[in-house]
Coordinates of C-alpha atoms in Angstrom, one line a residue:
X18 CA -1.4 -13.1 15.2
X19 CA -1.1 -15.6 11.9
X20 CA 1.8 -17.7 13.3
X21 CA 2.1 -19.2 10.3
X22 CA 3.8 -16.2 9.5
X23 CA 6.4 -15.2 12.5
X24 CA 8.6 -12.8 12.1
X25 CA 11.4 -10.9 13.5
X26 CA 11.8 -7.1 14.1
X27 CA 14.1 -5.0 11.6
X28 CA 17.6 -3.8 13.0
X29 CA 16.7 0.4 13.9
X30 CA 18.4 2.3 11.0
X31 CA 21.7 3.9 12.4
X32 CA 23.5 7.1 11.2
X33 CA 26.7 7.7 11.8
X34 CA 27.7 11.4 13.5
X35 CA 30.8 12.9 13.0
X36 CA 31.4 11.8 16.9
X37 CA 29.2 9.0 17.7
X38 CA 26.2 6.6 15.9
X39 CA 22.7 8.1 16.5
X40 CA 19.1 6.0 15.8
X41 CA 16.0 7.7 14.4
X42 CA 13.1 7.1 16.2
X43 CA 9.5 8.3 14.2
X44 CA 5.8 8.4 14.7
X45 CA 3.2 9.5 11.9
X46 CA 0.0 10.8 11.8
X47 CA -1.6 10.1 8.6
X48 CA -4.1 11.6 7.1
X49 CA -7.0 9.2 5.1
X50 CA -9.9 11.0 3.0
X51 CA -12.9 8.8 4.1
X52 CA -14.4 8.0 0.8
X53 CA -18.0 8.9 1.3
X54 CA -20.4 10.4 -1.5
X55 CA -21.0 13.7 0.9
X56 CA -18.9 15.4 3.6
X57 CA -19.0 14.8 7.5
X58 CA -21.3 17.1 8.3
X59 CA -23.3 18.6 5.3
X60 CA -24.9 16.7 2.0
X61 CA -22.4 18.2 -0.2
X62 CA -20.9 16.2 -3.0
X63 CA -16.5 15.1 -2.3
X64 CA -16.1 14.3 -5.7
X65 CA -12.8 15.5 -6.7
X66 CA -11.9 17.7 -9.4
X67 CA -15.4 19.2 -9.7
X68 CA -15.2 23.4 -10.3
X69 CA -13.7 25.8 -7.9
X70 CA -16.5 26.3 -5.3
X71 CA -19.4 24.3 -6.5
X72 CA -19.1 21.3 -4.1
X73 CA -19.9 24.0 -1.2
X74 CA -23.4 23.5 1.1
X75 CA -23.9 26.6 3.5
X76 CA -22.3 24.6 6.6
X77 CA -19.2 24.2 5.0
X78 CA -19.3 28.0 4.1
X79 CA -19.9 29.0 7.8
X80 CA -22.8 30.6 6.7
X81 CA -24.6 31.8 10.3
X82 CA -27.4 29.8 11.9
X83 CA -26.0 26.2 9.6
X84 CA -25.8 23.6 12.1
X85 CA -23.6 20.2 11.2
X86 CA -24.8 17.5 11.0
X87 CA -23.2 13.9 11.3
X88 CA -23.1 11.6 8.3
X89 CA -23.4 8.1 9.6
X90 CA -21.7 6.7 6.9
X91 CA -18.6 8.3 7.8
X92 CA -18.6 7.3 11.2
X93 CA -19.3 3.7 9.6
X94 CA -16.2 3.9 7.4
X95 CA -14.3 5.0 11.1
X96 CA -15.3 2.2 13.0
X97 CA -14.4 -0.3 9.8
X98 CA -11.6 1.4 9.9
X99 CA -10.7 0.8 13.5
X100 CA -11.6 -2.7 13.3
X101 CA -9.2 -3.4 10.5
X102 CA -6.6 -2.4 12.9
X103 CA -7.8 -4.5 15.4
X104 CA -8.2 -1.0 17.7
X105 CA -11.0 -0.8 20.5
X106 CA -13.7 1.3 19.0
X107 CA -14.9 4.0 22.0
X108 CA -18.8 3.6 21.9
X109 CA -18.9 7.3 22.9
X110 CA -16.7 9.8 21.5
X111 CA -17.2 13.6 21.4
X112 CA -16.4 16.2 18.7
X113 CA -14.2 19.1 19.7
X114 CA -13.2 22.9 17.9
X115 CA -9.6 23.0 17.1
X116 CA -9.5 26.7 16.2
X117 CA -7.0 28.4 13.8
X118 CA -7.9 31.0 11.6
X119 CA -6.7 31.0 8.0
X120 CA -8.1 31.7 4.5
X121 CA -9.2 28.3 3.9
X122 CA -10.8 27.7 6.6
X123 CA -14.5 29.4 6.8
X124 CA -15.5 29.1 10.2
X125 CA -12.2 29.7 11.9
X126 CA -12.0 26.6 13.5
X127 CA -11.8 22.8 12.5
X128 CA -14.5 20.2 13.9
X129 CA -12.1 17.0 15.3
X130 CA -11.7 15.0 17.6
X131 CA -9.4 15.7 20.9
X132 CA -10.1 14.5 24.1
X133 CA -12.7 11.4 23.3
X134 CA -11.0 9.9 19.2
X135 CA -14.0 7.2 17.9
X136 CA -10.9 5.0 17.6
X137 CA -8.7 3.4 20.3
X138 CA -5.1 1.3 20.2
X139 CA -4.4 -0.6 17.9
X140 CA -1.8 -2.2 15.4
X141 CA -0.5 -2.6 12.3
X142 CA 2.2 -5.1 11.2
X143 CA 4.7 -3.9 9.1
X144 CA 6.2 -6.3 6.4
X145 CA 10.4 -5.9 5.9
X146 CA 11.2 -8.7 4.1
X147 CA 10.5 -12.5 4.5
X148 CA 10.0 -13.1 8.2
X149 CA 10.9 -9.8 9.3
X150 CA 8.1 -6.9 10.2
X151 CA 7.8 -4.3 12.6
X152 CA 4.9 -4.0 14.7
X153 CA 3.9 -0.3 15.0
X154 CA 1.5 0.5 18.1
X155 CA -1.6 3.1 16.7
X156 CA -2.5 5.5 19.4
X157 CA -5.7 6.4 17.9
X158 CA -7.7 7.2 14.9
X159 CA -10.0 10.3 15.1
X160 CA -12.5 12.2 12.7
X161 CA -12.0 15.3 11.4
X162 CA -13.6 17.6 8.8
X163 CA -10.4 18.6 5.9
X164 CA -10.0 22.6 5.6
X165 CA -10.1 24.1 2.0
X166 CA -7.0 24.9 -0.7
X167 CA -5.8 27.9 -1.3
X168 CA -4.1 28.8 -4.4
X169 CA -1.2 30.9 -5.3
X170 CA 0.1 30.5 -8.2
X171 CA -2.7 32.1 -10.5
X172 CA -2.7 35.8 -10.3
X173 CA 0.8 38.0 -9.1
X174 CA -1.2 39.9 -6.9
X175 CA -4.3 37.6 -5.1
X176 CA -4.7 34.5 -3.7
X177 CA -7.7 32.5 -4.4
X178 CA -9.9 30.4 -2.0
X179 CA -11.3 26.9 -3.3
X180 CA -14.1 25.1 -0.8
X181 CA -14.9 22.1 -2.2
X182 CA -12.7 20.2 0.4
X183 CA -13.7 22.2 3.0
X184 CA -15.6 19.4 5.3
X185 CA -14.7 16.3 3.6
X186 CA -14.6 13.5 6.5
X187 CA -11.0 12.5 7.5
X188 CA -9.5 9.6 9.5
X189 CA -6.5 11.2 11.2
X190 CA -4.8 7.4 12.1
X191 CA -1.8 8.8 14.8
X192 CA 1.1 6.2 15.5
X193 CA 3.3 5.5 18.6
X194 CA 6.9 6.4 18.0
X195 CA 7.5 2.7 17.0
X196 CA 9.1 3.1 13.2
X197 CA 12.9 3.1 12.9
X198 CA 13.9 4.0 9.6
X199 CA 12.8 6.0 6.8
X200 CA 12.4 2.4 4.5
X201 CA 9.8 1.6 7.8
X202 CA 7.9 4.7 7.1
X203 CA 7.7 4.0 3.3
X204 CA 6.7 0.5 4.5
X205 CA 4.3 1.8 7.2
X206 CA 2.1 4.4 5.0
X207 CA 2.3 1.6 1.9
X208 CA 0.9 -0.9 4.5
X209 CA -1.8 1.2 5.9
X210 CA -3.1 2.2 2.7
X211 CA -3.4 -1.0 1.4
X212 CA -5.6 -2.0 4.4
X213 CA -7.7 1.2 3.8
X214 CA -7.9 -0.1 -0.1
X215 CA -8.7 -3.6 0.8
X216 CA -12.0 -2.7 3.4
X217 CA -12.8 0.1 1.2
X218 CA -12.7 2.9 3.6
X219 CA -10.3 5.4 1.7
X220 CA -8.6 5.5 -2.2
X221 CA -5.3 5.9 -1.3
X222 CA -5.1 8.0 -3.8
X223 CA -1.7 10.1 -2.4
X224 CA -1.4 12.3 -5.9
X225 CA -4.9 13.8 -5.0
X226 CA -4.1 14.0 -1.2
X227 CA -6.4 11.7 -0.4
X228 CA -4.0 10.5 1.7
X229 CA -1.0 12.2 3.3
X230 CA 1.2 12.1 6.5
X231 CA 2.8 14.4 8.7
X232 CA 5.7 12.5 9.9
X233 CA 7.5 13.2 13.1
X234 CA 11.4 12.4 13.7
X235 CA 14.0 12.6 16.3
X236 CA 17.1 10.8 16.8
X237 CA 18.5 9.5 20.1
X238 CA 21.8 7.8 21.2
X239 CA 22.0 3.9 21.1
X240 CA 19.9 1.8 24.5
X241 CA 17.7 5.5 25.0
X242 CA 14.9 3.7 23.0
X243 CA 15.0 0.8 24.6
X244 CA 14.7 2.7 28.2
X245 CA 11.6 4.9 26.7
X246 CA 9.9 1.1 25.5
X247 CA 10.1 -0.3 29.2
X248 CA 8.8 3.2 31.0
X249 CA 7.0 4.9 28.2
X250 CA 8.9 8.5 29.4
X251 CA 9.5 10.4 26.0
X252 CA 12.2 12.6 27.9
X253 CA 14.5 9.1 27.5
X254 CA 13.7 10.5 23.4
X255 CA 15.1 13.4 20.9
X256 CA 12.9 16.4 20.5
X257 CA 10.9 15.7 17.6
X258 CA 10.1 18.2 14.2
X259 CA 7.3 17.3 12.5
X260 CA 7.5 17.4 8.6
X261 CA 3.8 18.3 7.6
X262 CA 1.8 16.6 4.6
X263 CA 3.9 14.2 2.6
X264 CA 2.3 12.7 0.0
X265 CA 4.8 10.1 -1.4
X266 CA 6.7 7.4 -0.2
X267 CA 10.1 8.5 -2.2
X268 CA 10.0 11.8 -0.8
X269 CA 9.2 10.7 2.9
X270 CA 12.0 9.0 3.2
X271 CA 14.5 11.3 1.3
X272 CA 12.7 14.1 4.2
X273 CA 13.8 11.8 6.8
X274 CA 16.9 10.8 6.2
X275 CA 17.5 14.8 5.5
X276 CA 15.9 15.6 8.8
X277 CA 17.7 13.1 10.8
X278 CA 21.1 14.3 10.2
X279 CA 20.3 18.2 10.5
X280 CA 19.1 17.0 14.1
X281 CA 22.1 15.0 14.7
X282 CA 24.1 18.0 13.0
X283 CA 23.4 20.6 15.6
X284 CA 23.2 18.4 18.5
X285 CA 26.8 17.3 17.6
X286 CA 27.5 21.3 17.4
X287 CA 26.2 21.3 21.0
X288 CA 23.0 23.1 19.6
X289 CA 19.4 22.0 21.0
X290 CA 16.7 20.8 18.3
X291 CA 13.5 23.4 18.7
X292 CA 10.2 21.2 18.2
X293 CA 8.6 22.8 15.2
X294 CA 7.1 22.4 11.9
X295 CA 8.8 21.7 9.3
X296 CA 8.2 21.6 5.1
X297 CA 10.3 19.3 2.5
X298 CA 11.4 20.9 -0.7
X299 CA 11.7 18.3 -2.8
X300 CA 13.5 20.6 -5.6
X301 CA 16.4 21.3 -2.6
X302 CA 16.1 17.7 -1.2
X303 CA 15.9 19.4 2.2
X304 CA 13.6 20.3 5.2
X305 CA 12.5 23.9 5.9
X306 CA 11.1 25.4 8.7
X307 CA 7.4 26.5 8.6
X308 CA 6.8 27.1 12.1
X309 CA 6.8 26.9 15.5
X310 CA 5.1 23.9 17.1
X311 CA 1.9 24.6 18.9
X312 CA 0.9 22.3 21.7
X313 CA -2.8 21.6 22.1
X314 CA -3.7 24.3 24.4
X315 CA -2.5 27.0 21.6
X316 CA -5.2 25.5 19.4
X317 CA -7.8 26.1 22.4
X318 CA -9.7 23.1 22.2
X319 CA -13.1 23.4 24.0
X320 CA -16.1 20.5 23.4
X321 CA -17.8 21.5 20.1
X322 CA -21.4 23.3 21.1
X323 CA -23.2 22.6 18.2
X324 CA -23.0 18.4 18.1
X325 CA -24.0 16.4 21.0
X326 CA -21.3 13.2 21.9
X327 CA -21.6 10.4 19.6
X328 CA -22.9 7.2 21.2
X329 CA -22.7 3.7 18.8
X330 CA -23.8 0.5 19.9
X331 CA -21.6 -2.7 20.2
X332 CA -24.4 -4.5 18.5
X333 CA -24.1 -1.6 14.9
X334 CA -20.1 -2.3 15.9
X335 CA -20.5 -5.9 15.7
X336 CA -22.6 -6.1 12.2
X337 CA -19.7 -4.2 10.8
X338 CA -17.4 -6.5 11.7
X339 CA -19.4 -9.5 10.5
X340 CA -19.2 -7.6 6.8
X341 CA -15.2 -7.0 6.9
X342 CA -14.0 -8.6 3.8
X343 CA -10.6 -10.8 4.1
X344 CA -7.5 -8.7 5.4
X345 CA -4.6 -8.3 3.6
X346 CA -2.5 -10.5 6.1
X347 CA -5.4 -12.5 6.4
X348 CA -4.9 -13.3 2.6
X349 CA -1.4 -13.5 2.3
X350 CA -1.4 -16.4 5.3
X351 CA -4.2 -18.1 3.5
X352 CA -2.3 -17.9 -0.5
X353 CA 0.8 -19.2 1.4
X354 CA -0.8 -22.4 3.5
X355 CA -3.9 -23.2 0.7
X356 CA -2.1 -22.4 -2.5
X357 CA 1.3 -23.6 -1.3
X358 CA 3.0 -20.1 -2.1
X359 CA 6.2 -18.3 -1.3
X360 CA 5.7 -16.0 1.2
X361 CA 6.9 -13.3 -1.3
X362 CA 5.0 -14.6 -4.0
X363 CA 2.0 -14.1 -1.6
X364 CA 3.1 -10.3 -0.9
X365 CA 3.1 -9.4 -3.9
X366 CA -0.1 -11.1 -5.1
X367 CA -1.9 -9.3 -2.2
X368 CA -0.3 -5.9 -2.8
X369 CA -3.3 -4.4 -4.8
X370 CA -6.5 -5.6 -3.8
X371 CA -7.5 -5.7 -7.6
X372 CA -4.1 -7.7 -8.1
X373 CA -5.2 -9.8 -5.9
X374 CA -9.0 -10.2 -6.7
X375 CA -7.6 -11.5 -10.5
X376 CA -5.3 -14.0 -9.3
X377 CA -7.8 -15.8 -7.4
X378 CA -10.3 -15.3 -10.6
X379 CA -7.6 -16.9 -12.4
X380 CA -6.9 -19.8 -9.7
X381 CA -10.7 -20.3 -9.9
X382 CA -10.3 -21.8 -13.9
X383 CA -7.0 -22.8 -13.3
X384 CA -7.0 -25.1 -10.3
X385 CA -3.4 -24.3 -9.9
X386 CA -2.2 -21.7 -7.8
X387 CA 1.3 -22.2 -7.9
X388 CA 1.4 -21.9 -11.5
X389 CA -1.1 -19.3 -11.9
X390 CA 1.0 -17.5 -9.6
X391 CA 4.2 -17.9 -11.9
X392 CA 1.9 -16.7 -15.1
X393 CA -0.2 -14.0 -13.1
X394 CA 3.3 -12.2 -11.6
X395 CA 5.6 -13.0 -15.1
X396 CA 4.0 -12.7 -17.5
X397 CA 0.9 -10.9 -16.7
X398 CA 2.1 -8.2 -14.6
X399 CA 5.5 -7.6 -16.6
X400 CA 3.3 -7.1 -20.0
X401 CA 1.3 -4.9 -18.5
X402 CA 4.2 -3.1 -17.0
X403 CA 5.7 -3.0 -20.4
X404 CA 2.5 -1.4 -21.7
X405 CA 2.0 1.4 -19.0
X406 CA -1.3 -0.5 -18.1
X407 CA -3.0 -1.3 -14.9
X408 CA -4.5 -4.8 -13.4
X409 CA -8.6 -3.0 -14.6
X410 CA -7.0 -2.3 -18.2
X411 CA -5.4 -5.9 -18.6
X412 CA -6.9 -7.2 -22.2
X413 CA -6.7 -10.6 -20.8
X414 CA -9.3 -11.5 -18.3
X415 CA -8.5 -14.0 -15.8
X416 CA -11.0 -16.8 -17.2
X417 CA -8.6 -16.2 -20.7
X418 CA -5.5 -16.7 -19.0
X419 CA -7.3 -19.5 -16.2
X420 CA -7.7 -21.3 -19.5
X421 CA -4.6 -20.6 -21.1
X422 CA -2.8 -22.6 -17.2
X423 CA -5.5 -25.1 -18.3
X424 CA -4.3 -26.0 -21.5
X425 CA -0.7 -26.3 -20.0
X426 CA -2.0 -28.4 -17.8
X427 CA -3.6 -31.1 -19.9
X428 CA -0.3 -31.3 -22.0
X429 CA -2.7 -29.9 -24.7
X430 CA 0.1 -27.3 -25.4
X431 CA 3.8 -26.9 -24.2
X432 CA 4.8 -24.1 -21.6
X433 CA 6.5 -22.4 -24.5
X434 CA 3.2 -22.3 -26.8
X435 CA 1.6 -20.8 -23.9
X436 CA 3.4 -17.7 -24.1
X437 CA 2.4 -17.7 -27.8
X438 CA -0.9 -17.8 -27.0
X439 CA -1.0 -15.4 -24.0
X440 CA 0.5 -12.5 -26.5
X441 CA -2.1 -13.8 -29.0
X442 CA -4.7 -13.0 -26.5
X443 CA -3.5 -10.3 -25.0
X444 CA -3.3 -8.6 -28.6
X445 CA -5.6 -9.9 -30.6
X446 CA -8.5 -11.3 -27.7
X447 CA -10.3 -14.5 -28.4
X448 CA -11.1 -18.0 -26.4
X449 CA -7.8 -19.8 -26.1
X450 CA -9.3 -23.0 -26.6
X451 CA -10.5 -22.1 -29.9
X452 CA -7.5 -20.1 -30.9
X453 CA -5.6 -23.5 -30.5
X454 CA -7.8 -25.3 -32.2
X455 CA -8.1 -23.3 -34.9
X456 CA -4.1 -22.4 -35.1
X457 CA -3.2 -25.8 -34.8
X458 CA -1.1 -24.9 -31.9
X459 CA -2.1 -28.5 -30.0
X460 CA 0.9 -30.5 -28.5
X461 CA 2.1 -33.5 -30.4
X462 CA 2.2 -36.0 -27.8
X463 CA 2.3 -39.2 -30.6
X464 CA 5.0 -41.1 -29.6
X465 CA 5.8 -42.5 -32.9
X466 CA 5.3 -39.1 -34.9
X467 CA 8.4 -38.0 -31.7
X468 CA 10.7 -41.0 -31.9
X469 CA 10.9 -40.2 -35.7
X470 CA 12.0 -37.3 -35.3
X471 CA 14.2 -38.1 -33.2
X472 CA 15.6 -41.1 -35.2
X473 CA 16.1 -37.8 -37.9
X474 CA 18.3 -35.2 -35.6
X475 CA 20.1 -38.2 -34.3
X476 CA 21.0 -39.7 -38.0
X477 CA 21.6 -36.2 -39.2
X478 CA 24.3 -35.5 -36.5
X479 CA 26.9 -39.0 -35.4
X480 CA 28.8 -36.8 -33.8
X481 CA 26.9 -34.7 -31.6
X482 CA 25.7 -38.3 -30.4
X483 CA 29.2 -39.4 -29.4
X484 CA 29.9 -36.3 -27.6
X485 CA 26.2 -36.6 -25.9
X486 CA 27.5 -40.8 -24.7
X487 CA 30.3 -39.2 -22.8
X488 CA 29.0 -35.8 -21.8
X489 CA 25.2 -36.9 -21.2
X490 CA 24.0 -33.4 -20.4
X491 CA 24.5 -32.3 -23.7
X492 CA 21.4 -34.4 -25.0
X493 CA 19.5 -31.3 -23.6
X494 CA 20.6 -30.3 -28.0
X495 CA 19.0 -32.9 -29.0
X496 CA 16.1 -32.0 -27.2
X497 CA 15.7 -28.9 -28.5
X498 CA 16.4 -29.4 -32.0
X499 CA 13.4 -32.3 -32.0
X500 CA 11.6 -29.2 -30.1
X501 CA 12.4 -26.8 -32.8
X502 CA 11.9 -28.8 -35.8
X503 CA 7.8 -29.3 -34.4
X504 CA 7.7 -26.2 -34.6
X505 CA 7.6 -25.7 -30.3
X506 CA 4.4 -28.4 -30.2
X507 CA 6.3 -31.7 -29.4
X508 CA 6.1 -32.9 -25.6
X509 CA 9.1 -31.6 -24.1
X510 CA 8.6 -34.3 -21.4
X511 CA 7.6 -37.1 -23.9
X512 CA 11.4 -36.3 -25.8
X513 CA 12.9 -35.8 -23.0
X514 CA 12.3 -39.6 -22.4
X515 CA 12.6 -40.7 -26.5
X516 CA 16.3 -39.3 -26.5
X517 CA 17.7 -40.6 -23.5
X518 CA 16.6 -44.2 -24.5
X519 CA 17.8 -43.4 -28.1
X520 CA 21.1 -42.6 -26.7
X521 CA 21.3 -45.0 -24.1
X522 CA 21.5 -42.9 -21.8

């Protein structure tokens, strides 16, 4: 672990009952799209948003005697995957049928992975806050072909069937029961995507349902948790319900923290919670049951027939790892001990893998980080905010603003001027050097051309300068009339110093 960066677990979120406090205990199971050109077992295009039905090869469509067959890539993007969250990766796994029968699903049954997941343990460390994170414990990560969409909201009378998703590769990445609150849920899928983003393994693209999470919640009185962490024995836990595909962080924990208290609810009633399904209606603000929960052996899993076990070797493991690009935690430690950052500064620098690919552009011209950080995260990032635009659409390029830190770094131009000329380039585009140049934006920094005008605001005004002799903060006016009347270029430092030797101060 980076113990640079320690940290300390998050208090479990508590709800008050009407008769005694009650903690939420929750595990997910998220769902990643693997992004992959073609689907896990057929040469069909995943491009999304293509035509109803034309992204379809004959394997997806069950059609009889078609035979999967693996895509290597996909397992690839698995193992990367794994690694990433430092998991053991199982050198042979197996493929298994789940079957269910339902429009959507051509064959009647889903290709996944039961009894032998490509993936292992692993980990992922959730950030709360500076210093505080909560470690949550992934069971296993398994592969699994995605089932089709069906539509009902086009005809009164039919339902139609679209297959174009039918087979894409998913990472189904399953979580102990380690997360505590609904903001740690939030936290944990936000994490998780951002480590799929950064190795390149999935868009996170939640709108699309490229990724999505069935989250799983019970609630138990205070100490039970504690008592299932040293035995492991889920009876010590709540039954759970399990809210199926969630696809944004508001609404995940809004369907927790409703979920948690209809649990505590009828257990305070004396009622017993029934594991089952359930679905949030975001309109009502409420879970809804969808149905009962089946256990593995109402699936009737058996070892799929028509794909022999998949055996890696360590040696294709190991060149993957060797070509894993910096982590996210990895680079947050590294902005924070190299570039002399704040630890949230660093966060959320290395939120966005493309946020965090500019700044270090940017600290690459500017030689600076700590003030590239201030410009990248101010004034950057709040213009674009203001304009609706993402980091890819930002008119300035990091070499433009790199040398816009520059030039406030030479004393070429003040701090002030800066922000001139970053809404000059980020309007109108152009070299800053030049544009100052040409603009005559360049910091006066002649003494004498300063002290006379400081010999000017101080004649003007006898007495401010009394008042400035007993009070000597209030030369800061002086300061910025001398400022004002060079029209922003004169050296706030170099007046700074003129004034107070003017005064005597």
């Amino acid at each position: 672990m980076l113990d640079h960066l320690a940290f300390t677990a998050p208090e479990p979120k508590v709800i008050a009952g009407a008769k005694s406090d009650w903690e939420l205990v929750i595990g997910m199971e998220v769902h990643a799209q693997v992004a992959s050109n073609a689907k896990l077992f057929s040469g069909a295009s995943t491009t999304f948003g293509a035509e109803p039905n034309s992204n379809v090869a004959f394997v997806d469509a069950a059609m009889p005697g078609m035979l999967p067959v693996i895509n290597e890539f996909c397992v690839a993007q698995a193992v990367r995957t794994g690694l990433a969250l430092k998991a053991g990766i199982n050198l042979r796994s197996a493929f298994d049928r789940k079957n269910y029968f339902y429009p959507d699903l051509p064959q009647g049954y889903q290709i996944s992975q039961l009894y032998h997941p490509i993936v292992g343990e692993g980990e992922i460390i959730v950030d709360m806050g500076p210093g505080v994170a909560r470690k949550v414990r992934i069971e296993r990560i398994h592969l699994e072909q995605d089932a089709g969409k069906s539509i009902h909201d086009m005809d009164p009378n039919m339902s139609f069937v679209d297959l174009n998703r039918t087979g894409v590769a998913l990472m189904e990445i399953v979580s102990r029961p380690d997360i505590r609150g609904p903001e740690e849920a939030a936290a944990y899928v936000a994490k998780l995507r951002q480590i799929l983003r950064y190795i390149g393994t999935c868009d996170g693209n939640m709108q699309n349902g490229n990724l999505r999470a069935d989250v799983n919640v019970s609630v138990c009185r205070s100490g039970q948790y504690e008592k299932y962490q040293q035995t492991q024995d889920f009876s010590h836990l709540g039954t759970r319900c399990e809210i199926k595909n969630m696809n944004s962080m508001r609404f995940i924990q809004a369907a927790i923290d409703y979920e948690a208290r209809r649990q505590i609810a009828i257990l305070e009633d004396g009622g017993s919670i029934v594991q089952e399904t359930r679905l949030y209606d975001p309109d009502k603000g409420e879970t809804r049951s969808m149905r009962s929960k089946e256990e593995a052996h109402d699936y009737r899993y058996f070892p799929c027939p028509d794909l022999l076990p998949l055996e890696i070797e360590q040696a294709w493991v190991d060149d993957i790892g060797a070509s894993m690009p910096e982590l996210p935690d990895e680079k947050k430690a590294r902005f924070v001990k190299d570039l002399g950052l704040s630890e949230y500064d660093a966060a959320v620098l290395t939120a966005e893998v493309e946020n965090a690919d500019y700044f270090e552009a940017v600290v690459a011209v500017a030689e600076d980080g700590k003030l590239a950080a201030n410009w990248v995260i101010n004034e950057l990032f709040g213009r674009l905010k203001k304009d609706g635009l993402e980091i890819g659409q930002s008119p300035v390029a990091p070499a433009q603003l790199g040398a816009i830190i520059r030039l406030i770094k030479s004393d070429k131009i003040s701090g002030k001027i800066g922000k001139d000329l970053f809404e000059i380039v980020f309007t109108e585009g152009g070299e800053p050097e030049k544009i100052v140049e040409e603009r005559g934006m360049i910091q006066v920094t002649d003494t004498g051309a300063i002290e006379a005008a400081v010999d000017a605001v101080i004649a003007a005004n006898p007495d401010q300068v009394e008042k400035a002799k007993a009070n000597p903060k209030l030369a800061g006016w002086f300061v910025g009339q001398v400022i004002k009347a060079s029209g922003g270029k004169a050296n706030p430092k170099a007046v700074n110093e003129i004034v107070a030797k003017k005064l005597g101060l």
